[in-house]
Short mmCIF file of N, CA and C and ligand atoms in Angstrom, two decimals:
data_model
loop_
_atom_site.label_atom_id
_atom_site.label_comp_id
_atom_site.label_asym_id
_atom_site.label_seq_id
_atom_site.Cartn_x
_atom_site.Cartn_y
_atom_site.Cartn_z
N MET A 1 -114.08 -140.12 -5.14
CA MET A 1 -114.05 -141.21 -4.17
C MET A 1 -114.87 -140.83 -2.93
N GLY A 2 -115.64 -141.79 -2.43
CA GLY A 2 -116.45 -141.54 -1.24
C GLY A 2 -115.65 -141.67 0.05
N ASN A 3 -116.35 -141.59 1.15
CA ASN A 3 -115.63 -141.70 2.43
C ASN A 3 -115.37 -143.16 2.80
N LEU A 4 -114.33 -143.33 3.56
CA LEU A 4 -113.78 -144.67 3.77
C LEU A 4 -113.61 -144.99 5.25
N ALA A 5 -113.92 -146.21 5.63
CA ALA A 5 -113.67 -146.65 7.00
C ALA A 5 -113.03 -148.03 7.02
N ILE A 6 -112.15 -148.21 7.99
CA ILE A 6 -111.59 -149.54 8.26
C ILE A 6 -112.30 -150.06 9.51
N PHE A 7 -113.09 -151.11 9.35
CA PHE A 7 -113.75 -151.77 10.49
C PHE A 7 -112.91 -152.99 10.83
N PHE A 8 -112.43 -153.08 12.04
CA PHE A 8 -111.54 -154.19 12.37
C PHE A 8 -111.88 -154.84 13.71
N GLY A 9 -111.51 -156.08 13.84
CA GLY A 9 -111.65 -156.79 15.10
C GLY A 9 -110.91 -158.10 15.02
N PRO A 10 -110.43 -158.65 16.12
CA PRO A 10 -110.59 -158.09 17.46
C PRO A 10 -109.60 -156.96 17.74
N GLU A 11 -109.73 -156.38 18.92
CA GLU A 11 -108.82 -155.32 19.33
C GLU A 11 -107.63 -155.90 20.09
N GLY A 12 -106.53 -155.19 20.02
CA GLY A 12 -105.39 -155.51 20.88
C GLY A 12 -104.43 -156.56 20.36
N GLY A 13 -104.66 -157.07 19.14
CA GLY A 13 -103.78 -158.11 18.59
C GLY A 13 -103.24 -157.72 17.23
N SER A 14 -103.01 -158.74 16.42
CA SER A 14 -102.40 -158.51 15.10
C SER A 14 -103.32 -157.74 14.16
N VAL A 15 -104.60 -158.06 14.18
CA VAL A 15 -105.53 -157.34 13.30
C VAL A 15 -105.50 -155.85 13.63
N ASN A 16 -105.52 -155.56 14.91
CA ASN A 16 -105.49 -154.17 15.39
C ASN A 16 -104.23 -153.46 14.89
N ARG A 17 -103.10 -154.15 15.04
CA ARG A 17 -101.81 -153.56 14.63
C ARG A 17 -101.78 -153.29 13.12
N VAL A 18 -102.25 -154.26 12.35
CA VAL A 18 -102.22 -154.11 10.89
C VAL A 18 -103.23 -153.03 10.46
N ALA A 19 -104.38 -152.98 11.13
CA ALA A 19 -105.39 -151.95 10.79
C ALA A 19 -104.81 -150.55 11.00
N LYS A 20 -104.08 -150.39 12.08
CA LYS A 20 -103.45 -149.09 12.35
C LYS A 20 -102.40 -148.76 11.30
N ALA A 21 -101.57 -149.75 10.97
CA ALA A 21 -100.52 -149.55 9.96
C ALA A 21 -101.14 -149.17 8.62
N LEU A 22 -102.22 -149.87 8.27
CA LEU A 22 -102.92 -149.59 7.01
C LEU A 22 -103.49 -148.17 7.03
N ALA A 23 -104.11 -147.80 8.15
CA ALA A 23 -104.70 -146.45 8.25
C ALA A 23 -103.64 -145.37 8.05
N LEU A 24 -102.46 -145.59 8.61
CA LEU A 24 -101.37 -144.62 8.46
C LEU A 24 -100.93 -144.51 7.01
N LYS A 25 -100.85 -145.66 6.35
CA LYS A 25 -100.39 -145.68 4.96
C LYS A 25 -101.38 -145.01 4.01
N ILE A 26 -102.68 -145.01 4.36
CA ILE A 26 -103.66 -144.39 3.47
C ILE A 26 -104.24 -143.12 4.11
N GLU A 27 -103.43 -142.51 4.93
CA GLU A 27 -103.79 -141.28 5.64
C GLU A 27 -104.45 -140.24 4.73
N ASN A 28 -103.93 -140.18 3.49
CA ASN A 28 -104.45 -139.19 2.53
C ASN A 28 -105.93 -139.37 2.25
N LEU A 29 -106.44 -140.59 2.46
CA LEU A 29 -107.86 -140.86 2.21
C LEU A 29 -108.71 -140.63 3.46
N LYS A 30 -108.05 -140.18 4.52
CA LYS A 30 -108.73 -139.88 5.80
C LYS A 30 -109.65 -141.02 6.27
N PRO A 31 -109.11 -142.22 6.43
CA PRO A 31 -109.96 -143.34 6.84
C PRO A 31 -110.39 -143.22 8.29
N ALA A 32 -111.62 -143.59 8.57
CA ALA A 32 -112.05 -143.77 9.97
C ALA A 32 -111.58 -145.16 10.39
N LEU A 33 -111.11 -145.29 11.61
CA LEU A 33 -110.62 -146.57 12.11
C LEU A 33 -111.56 -147.01 13.23
N ILE A 34 -112.37 -148.04 12.96
CA ILE A 34 -113.48 -148.36 13.86
C ILE A 34 -113.42 -149.81 14.35
N PRO A 35 -113.25 -150.03 15.66
CA PRO A 35 -113.33 -151.41 16.18
C PRO A 35 -114.75 -151.94 16.03
N ILE A 36 -114.90 -153.15 15.52
CA ILE A 36 -116.25 -153.69 15.29
C ILE A 36 -117.02 -153.85 16.59
N ASN A 37 -116.28 -153.97 17.68
CA ASN A 37 -116.91 -154.04 18.99
C ASN A 37 -117.85 -152.88 19.28
N GLU A 38 -117.49 -151.73 18.71
CA GLU A 38 -118.27 -150.52 18.99
C GLU A 38 -119.13 -150.13 17.80
N ALA A 39 -119.25 -151.02 16.80
CA ALA A 39 -119.90 -150.62 15.55
C ALA A 39 -121.28 -151.23 15.39
N SER A 40 -122.12 -150.49 14.65
CA SER A 40 -123.48 -150.94 14.36
C SER A 40 -123.72 -150.88 12.85
N ALA A 41 -124.89 -151.32 12.43
CA ALA A 41 -125.25 -151.24 11.01
C ALA A 41 -125.30 -149.78 10.55
N ASP A 42 -125.71 -148.88 11.42
CA ASP A 42 -125.73 -147.46 11.07
C ASP A 42 -124.34 -146.96 10.73
N ASP A 43 -123.34 -147.46 11.44
CA ASP A 43 -121.96 -147.07 11.14
C ASP A 43 -121.55 -147.57 9.76
N LEU A 44 -121.89 -148.80 9.44
CA LEU A 44 -121.58 -149.33 8.11
C LEU A 44 -122.23 -148.48 7.03
N ALA A 45 -123.47 -148.06 7.29
CA ALA A 45 -124.24 -147.32 6.29
C ALA A 45 -123.60 -145.97 5.96
N ARG A 46 -122.82 -145.44 6.87
CA ARG A 46 -122.23 -144.12 6.73
C ARG A 46 -121.10 -144.05 5.70
N TYR A 47 -120.57 -145.20 5.28
CA TYR A 47 -119.36 -145.18 4.43
C TYR A 47 -119.62 -145.79 3.06
N ASP A 48 -119.00 -145.18 2.05
CA ASP A 48 -119.13 -145.69 0.67
C ASP A 48 -118.11 -146.79 0.40
N ILE A 49 -116.96 -146.67 1.09
CA ILE A 49 -115.89 -147.66 0.92
C ILE A 49 -115.56 -148.23 2.29
N ILE A 50 -115.56 -149.55 2.37
CA ILE A 50 -115.32 -150.21 3.66
C ILE A 50 -114.17 -151.21 3.50
N ILE A 51 -113.22 -151.13 4.42
CA ILE A 51 -112.19 -152.17 4.50
C ILE A 51 -112.41 -152.90 5.82
N PHE A 52 -112.59 -154.23 5.73
CA PHE A 52 -112.73 -155.04 6.94
C PHE A 52 -111.40 -155.71 7.28
N GLY A 53 -111.09 -155.76 8.57
CA GLY A 53 -109.95 -156.54 9.05
C GLY A 53 -110.43 -157.60 10.02
N ILE A 54 -110.04 -158.85 9.76
CA ILE A 54 -110.54 -159.97 10.55
C ILE A 54 -109.43 -161.00 10.73
N SER A 55 -109.46 -161.75 11.82
CA SER A 55 -108.53 -162.88 11.97
C SER A 55 -109.35 -164.17 11.99
N THR A 56 -108.66 -165.26 11.72
CA THR A 56 -109.31 -166.57 11.82
C THR A 56 -108.89 -167.20 13.12
N ILE A 57 -109.82 -167.35 14.02
CA ILE A 57 -109.57 -168.00 15.31
C ILE A 57 -110.60 -169.12 15.43
N GLY A 58 -110.13 -170.32 15.57
CA GLY A 58 -111.07 -171.44 15.55
C GLY A 58 -110.95 -172.14 14.22
N ARG A 59 -111.38 -173.36 14.16
CA ARG A 59 -111.08 -174.17 12.98
C ARG A 59 -111.61 -173.53 11.71
N ASP A 60 -112.87 -173.12 11.72
CA ASP A 60 -113.32 -172.47 10.50
C ASP A 60 -114.35 -171.37 10.70
N THR A 61 -114.92 -171.26 11.87
CA THR A 61 -115.85 -170.15 12.05
C THR A 61 -115.61 -169.49 13.40
N TRP A 62 -116.24 -168.36 13.60
CA TRP A 62 -116.00 -167.58 14.82
C TRP A 62 -116.95 -167.96 15.95
N ASP A 63 -117.86 -168.86 15.73
CA ASP A 63 -118.82 -169.14 16.80
C ASP A 63 -118.49 -170.43 17.55
N GLN A 64 -117.24 -170.87 17.44
CA GLN A 64 -116.85 -172.05 18.18
C GLN A 64 -116.31 -171.66 19.56
N LYS A 65 -115.92 -172.66 20.31
CA LYS A 65 -115.51 -172.42 21.69
C LYS A 65 -114.43 -171.35 21.80
N PHE A 66 -113.41 -171.46 20.94
CA PHE A 66 -112.34 -170.49 21.00
C PHE A 66 -112.52 -169.44 19.91
N GLY A 67 -113.75 -169.21 19.54
CA GLY A 67 -114.06 -168.33 18.42
C GLY A 67 -113.69 -166.89 18.69
N ASN A 68 -113.81 -166.15 17.64
CA ASN A 68 -113.47 -164.73 17.63
C ASN A 68 -114.70 -163.97 18.14
N ILE A 69 -114.71 -163.63 19.43
CA ILE A 69 -115.96 -163.16 20.03
C ILE A 69 -116.43 -161.82 19.50
N ASP A 70 -115.49 -160.95 19.11
CA ASP A 70 -115.91 -159.68 18.54
C ASP A 70 -116.73 -159.92 17.27
N TRP A 71 -116.21 -160.82 16.44
CA TRP A 71 -116.91 -161.10 15.18
C TRP A 71 -118.18 -161.91 15.41
N ALA A 72 -118.24 -162.66 16.49
CA ALA A 72 -119.47 -163.41 16.80
C ALA A 72 -120.63 -162.43 16.98
N ARG A 73 -120.34 -161.25 17.50
CA ARG A 73 -121.38 -160.24 17.64
C ARG A 73 -121.63 -159.50 16.33
N PHE A 74 -120.55 -159.19 15.61
CA PHE A 74 -120.69 -158.30 14.45
C PHE A 74 -121.08 -159.03 13.16
N MET A 75 -120.70 -160.30 13.06
CA MET A 75 -120.99 -161.02 11.81
C MET A 75 -122.48 -161.07 11.48
N PRO A 76 -123.36 -161.30 12.45
CA PRO A 76 -124.80 -161.26 12.12
C PRO A 76 -125.24 -159.90 11.58
N ILE A 77 -124.58 -158.83 12.02
CA ILE A 77 -124.89 -157.49 11.50
C ILE A 77 -124.47 -157.41 10.03
N VAL A 78 -123.28 -157.93 9.74
CA VAL A 78 -122.79 -157.95 8.35
C VAL A 78 -123.71 -158.81 7.48
N SER A 79 -124.09 -159.97 7.99
CA SER A 79 -124.93 -160.90 7.20
C SER A 79 -126.29 -160.31 6.86
N ALA A 80 -126.75 -159.37 7.68
CA ALA A 80 -128.07 -158.78 7.46
C ALA A 80 -127.98 -157.42 6.77
N PHE A 81 -126.78 -156.98 6.43
CA PHE A 81 -126.60 -155.62 5.91
C PHE A 81 -126.64 -155.60 4.38
N ASP A 82 -127.26 -154.58 3.82
CA ASP A 82 -127.30 -154.42 2.37
C ASP A 82 -126.10 -153.58 1.92
N PHE A 83 -125.14 -154.23 1.25
CA PHE A 83 -123.92 -153.55 0.83
C PHE A 83 -124.03 -152.93 -0.57
N SER A 84 -125.22 -152.89 -1.14
CA SER A 84 -125.39 -152.34 -2.49
C SER A 84 -124.78 -150.96 -2.58
N GLY A 85 -124.05 -150.72 -3.66
CA GLY A 85 -123.47 -149.39 -3.89
C GLY A 85 -122.18 -149.15 -3.13
N LYS A 86 -121.75 -150.14 -2.35
CA LYS A 86 -120.52 -149.95 -1.58
C LYS A 86 -119.40 -150.81 -2.15
N LYS A 87 -118.19 -150.24 -2.08
CA LYS A 87 -117.00 -151.02 -2.42
C LYS A 87 -116.41 -151.52 -1.12
N VAL A 88 -116.06 -152.80 -1.12
CA VAL A 88 -115.58 -153.43 0.12
C VAL A 88 -114.31 -154.23 -0.16
N ALA A 89 -113.33 -154.06 0.72
CA ALA A 89 -112.11 -154.87 0.66
C ALA A 89 -111.91 -155.50 2.04
N VAL A 90 -111.22 -156.63 2.05
CA VAL A 90 -111.01 -157.35 3.32
C VAL A 90 -109.55 -157.75 3.44
N PHE A 91 -108.97 -157.55 4.62
CA PHE A 91 -107.70 -158.22 4.90
C PHE A 91 -107.91 -159.20 6.04
N GLY A 92 -107.15 -160.31 6.00
CA GLY A 92 -107.36 -161.36 6.99
C GLY A 92 -106.05 -161.83 7.59
N LEU A 93 -106.02 -161.85 8.91
CA LEU A 93 -104.85 -162.39 9.61
C LEU A 93 -105.00 -163.89 9.77
N GLY A 94 -103.90 -164.60 9.56
CA GLY A 94 -103.91 -166.03 9.74
C GLY A 94 -102.51 -166.55 10.01
N ASP A 95 -102.42 -167.88 10.05
CA ASP A 95 -101.16 -168.55 10.36
C ASP A 95 -101.03 -169.69 9.34
N HIS A 96 -100.11 -169.52 8.38
CA HIS A 96 -100.06 -170.46 7.25
C HIS A 96 -99.32 -171.75 7.60
N ILE A 97 -98.69 -171.80 8.78
CA ILE A 97 -97.97 -173.01 9.18
C ILE A 97 -98.88 -173.93 10.00
N THR A 98 -99.38 -173.42 11.12
CA THR A 98 -100.19 -174.24 12.02
C THR A 98 -101.56 -174.58 11.43
N TYR A 99 -102.09 -173.64 10.64
CA TYR A 99 -103.45 -173.80 10.10
C TYR A 99 -103.42 -173.80 8.57
N ALA A 100 -102.48 -174.57 8.03
CA ALA A 100 -102.27 -174.57 6.57
C ALA A 100 -103.53 -174.98 5.80
N TYR A 101 -104.38 -175.80 6.43
CA TYR A 101 -105.58 -176.27 5.73
C TYR A 101 -106.79 -175.35 5.93
N HIS A 102 -106.63 -174.35 6.79
CA HIS A 102 -107.75 -173.43 7.07
C HIS A 102 -107.25 -171.99 7.01
N PHE A 103 -106.29 -171.76 6.14
CA PHE A 103 -105.61 -170.47 6.13
C PHE A 103 -106.60 -169.33 5.84
N VAL A 104 -106.61 -168.36 6.74
CA VAL A 104 -107.48 -167.16 6.65
C VAL A 104 -108.92 -167.46 6.23
N ASN A 105 -109.46 -168.55 6.72
CA ASN A 105 -110.83 -168.94 6.35
C ASN A 105 -111.85 -167.83 6.61
N SER A 106 -111.72 -167.18 7.76
CA SER A 106 -112.74 -166.19 8.13
C SER A 106 -112.80 -165.04 7.13
N MET A 107 -111.65 -164.70 6.56
CA MET A 107 -111.64 -163.65 5.54
C MET A 107 -112.56 -164.04 4.39
N GLY A 108 -112.51 -165.32 4.00
CA GLY A 108 -113.35 -165.79 2.91
C GLY A 108 -114.82 -165.78 3.26
N ILE A 109 -115.12 -166.23 4.46
CA ILE A 109 -116.52 -166.27 4.90
C ILE A 109 -117.11 -164.87 4.92
N LEU A 110 -116.33 -163.93 5.43
CA LEU A 110 -116.77 -162.53 5.49
C LEU A 110 -116.94 -161.94 4.09
N ALA A 111 -115.95 -162.17 3.23
CA ALA A 111 -116.01 -161.60 1.87
C ALA A 111 -117.22 -162.15 1.10
N LYS A 112 -117.47 -163.44 1.25
CA LYS A 112 -118.60 -164.06 0.53
C LYS A 112 -119.93 -163.49 1.02
N SER A 113 -119.99 -163.18 2.30
CA SER A 113 -121.21 -162.61 2.86
C SER A 113 -121.46 -161.21 2.28
N VAL A 114 -120.38 -160.45 2.12
CA VAL A 114 -120.49 -159.10 1.55
C VAL A 114 -121.01 -159.17 0.11
N VAL A 115 -120.44 -160.10 -0.67
CA VAL A 115 -120.84 -160.24 -2.08
C VAL A 115 -122.30 -160.69 -2.16
N LYS A 116 -122.66 -161.64 -1.31
CA LYS A 116 -124.04 -162.14 -1.29
C LYS A 116 -125.03 -160.99 -1.01
N ASN A 117 -124.58 -160.03 -0.22
CA ASN A 117 -125.45 -158.91 0.15
C ASN A 117 -125.25 -157.68 -0.73
N GLY A 118 -124.72 -157.90 -1.93
CA GLY A 118 -124.72 -156.83 -2.93
C GLY A 118 -123.50 -155.94 -2.97
N GLY A 119 -122.52 -156.21 -2.14
CA GLY A 119 -121.31 -155.38 -2.13
C GLY A 119 -120.42 -155.65 -3.32
N GLN A 120 -119.66 -154.63 -3.74
CA GLN A 120 -118.67 -154.83 -4.80
C GLN A 120 -117.33 -155.10 -4.13
N LEU A 121 -116.87 -156.35 -4.23
CA LEU A 121 -115.64 -156.74 -3.56
C LEU A 121 -114.43 -156.33 -4.40
N VAL A 122 -113.53 -155.57 -3.80
CA VAL A 122 -112.28 -155.18 -4.48
C VAL A 122 -111.11 -155.73 -3.65
N GLY A 123 -109.91 -155.65 -4.25
CA GLY A 123 -108.72 -156.03 -3.50
C GLY A 123 -108.48 -157.52 -3.41
N LYS A 124 -108.89 -158.28 -4.44
CA LYS A 124 -108.57 -159.71 -4.48
C LYS A 124 -107.08 -159.89 -4.79
N VAL A 125 -106.52 -160.96 -4.27
CA VAL A 125 -105.06 -161.11 -4.32
C VAL A 125 -104.67 -162.50 -4.84
N SER A 126 -103.66 -162.55 -5.67
CA SER A 126 -103.14 -163.83 -6.16
C SER A 126 -102.51 -164.62 -5.01
N PRO A 127 -102.73 -165.96 -5.00
CA PRO A 127 -102.11 -166.78 -3.95
C PRO A 127 -100.61 -167.00 -4.18
N GLU A 128 -100.11 -166.53 -5.30
CA GLU A 128 -98.68 -166.67 -5.56
C GLU A 128 -97.87 -166.02 -4.43
N GLY A 129 -96.88 -166.74 -3.95
CA GLY A 129 -96.09 -166.19 -2.85
C GLY A 129 -96.59 -166.59 -1.47
N TYR A 130 -97.73 -167.27 -1.44
CA TYR A 130 -98.26 -167.79 -0.17
C TYR A 130 -98.09 -169.31 -0.16
N ASP A 131 -97.70 -169.85 0.99
CA ASP A 131 -97.50 -171.27 1.13
C ASP A 131 -98.58 -171.80 2.08
N PHE A 132 -99.52 -172.58 1.57
CA PHE A 132 -100.61 -173.10 2.41
C PHE A 132 -101.25 -174.26 1.65
N GLN A 133 -102.13 -175.00 2.32
CA GLN A 133 -102.75 -176.16 1.68
C GLN A 133 -104.15 -175.85 1.16
N ASP A 134 -104.95 -175.18 1.98
CA ASP A 134 -106.32 -174.90 1.56
C ASP A 134 -106.84 -173.68 2.30
N SER A 135 -107.85 -173.05 1.73
CA SER A 135 -108.41 -171.86 2.34
C SER A 135 -109.81 -171.61 1.81
N GLU A 136 -110.72 -171.28 2.71
CA GLU A 136 -112.07 -170.89 2.28
C GLU A 136 -112.08 -169.51 1.66
N ALA A 137 -110.95 -168.84 1.73
CA ALA A 137 -110.87 -167.49 1.19
C ALA A 137 -110.46 -167.49 -0.28
N LEU A 138 -110.26 -168.68 -0.85
CA LEU A 138 -109.91 -168.79 -2.27
C LEU A 138 -111.16 -168.97 -3.11
N GLU A 139 -111.25 -168.23 -4.20
CA GLU A 139 -112.37 -168.41 -5.14
C GLU A 139 -111.89 -168.03 -6.53
N GLY A 140 -112.11 -168.88 -7.48
CA GLY A 140 -111.68 -168.60 -8.84
C GLY A 140 -110.18 -168.33 -8.94
N GLY A 141 -109.41 -169.01 -8.10
CA GLY A 141 -107.95 -168.88 -8.17
C GLY A 141 -107.39 -167.64 -7.49
N LEU A 142 -108.24 -166.89 -6.81
CA LEU A 142 -107.76 -165.69 -6.11
C LEU A 142 -108.21 -165.70 -4.65
N PHE A 143 -107.41 -165.09 -3.79
CA PHE A 143 -107.87 -164.81 -2.44
C PHE A 143 -108.88 -163.66 -2.52
N LEU A 144 -109.93 -163.76 -1.72
CA LEU A 144 -110.98 -162.73 -1.75
C LEU A 144 -110.58 -161.47 -0.98
N GLY A 145 -109.34 -161.41 -0.56
CA GLY A 145 -108.81 -160.23 0.15
C GLY A 145 -107.32 -160.44 0.34
N LEU A 146 -106.75 -159.67 1.23
CA LEU A 146 -105.30 -159.76 1.47
C LEU A 146 -104.99 -160.60 2.71
N PRO A 147 -104.38 -161.78 2.53
CA PRO A 147 -103.96 -162.56 3.69
C PRO A 147 -102.67 -161.99 4.28
N ILE A 148 -102.61 -161.96 5.59
CA ILE A 148 -101.41 -161.51 6.29
C ILE A 148 -101.12 -162.49 7.42
N ASP A 149 -99.85 -162.88 7.52
CA ASP A 149 -99.43 -163.80 8.57
C ASP A 149 -98.38 -163.13 9.45
N GLU A 150 -98.84 -162.56 10.53
CA GLU A 150 -97.94 -161.89 11.47
C GLU A 150 -97.24 -162.89 12.38
N ASP A 151 -97.70 -164.15 12.39
CA ASP A 151 -97.09 -165.15 13.27
C ASP A 151 -95.81 -165.71 12.65
N PHE A 152 -95.84 -165.98 11.35
CA PHE A 152 -94.71 -166.67 10.73
C PHE A 152 -94.03 -165.91 9.59
N GLU A 153 -94.64 -164.85 9.09
CA GLU A 153 -93.92 -164.05 8.10
C GLU A 153 -94.22 -162.55 8.25
N PRO A 154 -93.99 -162.04 9.47
CA PRO A 154 -94.28 -160.63 9.72
C PRO A 154 -93.44 -159.69 8.86
N GLU A 155 -92.29 -160.18 8.41
CA GLU A 155 -91.41 -159.33 7.60
C GLU A 155 -92.03 -159.03 6.23
N LEU A 156 -93.05 -159.80 5.85
CA LEU A 156 -93.69 -159.58 4.54
C LEU A 156 -94.88 -158.62 4.61
N THR A 157 -95.31 -158.30 5.82
CA THR A 157 -96.56 -157.54 5.98
C THR A 157 -96.49 -156.16 5.33
N ASP A 158 -95.42 -155.45 5.59
CA ASP A 158 -95.32 -154.09 5.08
C ASP A 158 -95.39 -154.05 3.54
N GLY A 159 -94.62 -154.93 2.91
CA GLY A 159 -94.62 -154.99 1.45
C GLY A 159 -95.98 -155.41 0.90
N ARG A 160 -96.59 -156.39 1.57
CA ARG A 160 -97.92 -156.85 1.12
C ARG A 160 -98.94 -155.72 1.20
N LEU A 161 -98.87 -154.96 2.28
CA LEU A 161 -99.80 -153.82 2.42
C LEU A 161 -99.57 -152.80 1.32
N ASN A 162 -98.31 -152.51 1.04
CA ASN A 162 -98.01 -151.50 0.03
C ASN A 162 -98.54 -151.88 -1.35
N VAL A 163 -98.31 -153.16 -1.71
CA VAL A 163 -98.80 -153.63 -3.03
C VAL A 163 -100.32 -153.57 -3.07
N TRP A 164 -100.94 -153.98 -1.97
CA TRP A 164 -102.41 -154.01 -1.90
C TRP A 164 -102.99 -152.60 -2.01
N ILE A 165 -102.37 -151.67 -1.33
CA ILE A 165 -102.85 -150.28 -1.36
C ILE A 165 -102.78 -149.72 -2.79
N ASN A 166 -101.68 -150.03 -3.48
CA ASN A 166 -101.58 -149.60 -4.89
C ASN A 166 -102.74 -150.16 -5.70
N GLN A 167 -103.04 -151.43 -5.47
CA GLN A 167 -104.16 -152.08 -6.17
C GLN A 167 -105.49 -151.42 -5.80
N LEU A 168 -105.70 -151.19 -4.51
CA LEU A 168 -106.96 -150.58 -4.06
C LEU A 168 -107.13 -149.20 -4.65
N ASN A 169 -106.05 -148.46 -4.74
CA ASN A 169 -106.14 -147.11 -5.31
C ASN A 169 -106.67 -147.14 -6.75
N GLN A 170 -106.38 -148.23 -7.47
CA GLN A 170 -106.93 -148.39 -8.83
C GLN A 170 -108.40 -148.80 -8.78
N GLU A 171 -108.76 -149.58 -7.76
CA GLU A 171 -110.08 -150.22 -7.76
C GLU A 171 -111.15 -149.43 -7.00
N PHE A 172 -110.72 -148.53 -6.15
CA PHE A 172 -111.69 -147.73 -5.38
C PHE A 172 -112.40 -146.73 -6.30
C1 FMN B 1 -107.14 -170.86 18.80
C2 FMN B 1 -106.60 -170.31 17.50
C3 FMN B 1 -107.11 -170.78 16.31
C4 FMN B 1 -106.62 -170.30 15.08
N1 FMN B 1 -107.15 -170.78 13.91
C5 FMN B 1 -106.65 -170.34 12.72
C6 FMN B 1 -107.16 -170.84 11.49
O1 FMN B 1 -108.05 -171.70 11.45
N2 FMN B 1 -106.63 -170.34 10.32
C7 FMN B 1 -105.63 -169.41 10.32
O2 FMN B 1 -105.19 -169.01 9.23
N3 FMN B 1 -105.14 -168.90 11.48
C8 FMN B 1 -105.60 -169.34 12.67
N4 FMN B 1 -105.11 -168.83 13.85
C9 FMN B 1 -104.04 -167.82 13.80
C10 FMN B 1 -104.54 -166.40 13.98
O3 FMN B 1 -105.46 -166.04 12.98
C11 FMN B 1 -103.36 -165.42 13.96
O4 FMN B 1 -102.54 -165.68 15.07
C12 FMN B 1 -103.78 -163.96 13.93
O5 FMN B 1 -102.63 -163.16 13.75
C13 FMN B 1 -104.51 -163.53 15.19
O6 FMN B 1 -104.84 -162.17 15.11
P1 FMN B 1 -105.58 -161.43 16.32
O7 FMN B 1 -104.61 -161.54 17.47
O8 FMN B 1 -105.77 -160.02 15.91
O9 FMN B 1 -106.86 -162.15 16.54
C14 FMN B 1 -105.59 -169.32 15.06
C15 FMN B 1 -105.09 -168.84 16.29
C16 FMN B 1 -105.57 -169.32 17.49
C17 FMN B 1 -104.99 -168.79 18.77
#
């Protein structure tokens, strides 16, 4: 297995908290924990395995008025990056009650960009057990990463992470 980094944003909220929890749980893999605010394409290039953490803020993209400003800077870097030879997984924070029709959309947009740029996407998750109406993160009946809702079902986060980590350990 190659070296691994968790690139996450924004800082100081739910994504940050979950990224830290995930890093602790996979301590044995010695993950680097990198805020996207401080990251460049050179940083992405340094890792064979990348886990992205993102939240959906704004109706469907990060470049709207209330958009996710950290990702507004970093997403163009991701869109221009060649992920060939890299394994990539994504977790996405969202709110399945208030935004049932746009649940974790940004996770999907990010994951699709990685695949378009040659990355091998791992860690897809069945929507079973999630209650929502629609999501851009769904493709072929699967979520393109791990959805997490710290707003309305925080009690499920720990278990969801554990199951996902078991899956990633098979797929990395
Ligand atoms: C203005 C605003 C817009 C949001 N839009 C969405 C959305 O479209 N889809 C979704 O699943 N969650 C949405 N959310 C919920 C956030 O993704 C959720 O609260 C997440 O945990 C925030 O994580 P962060 O604090 O690390 O950014 C929105 C939250 C806010 C405040």
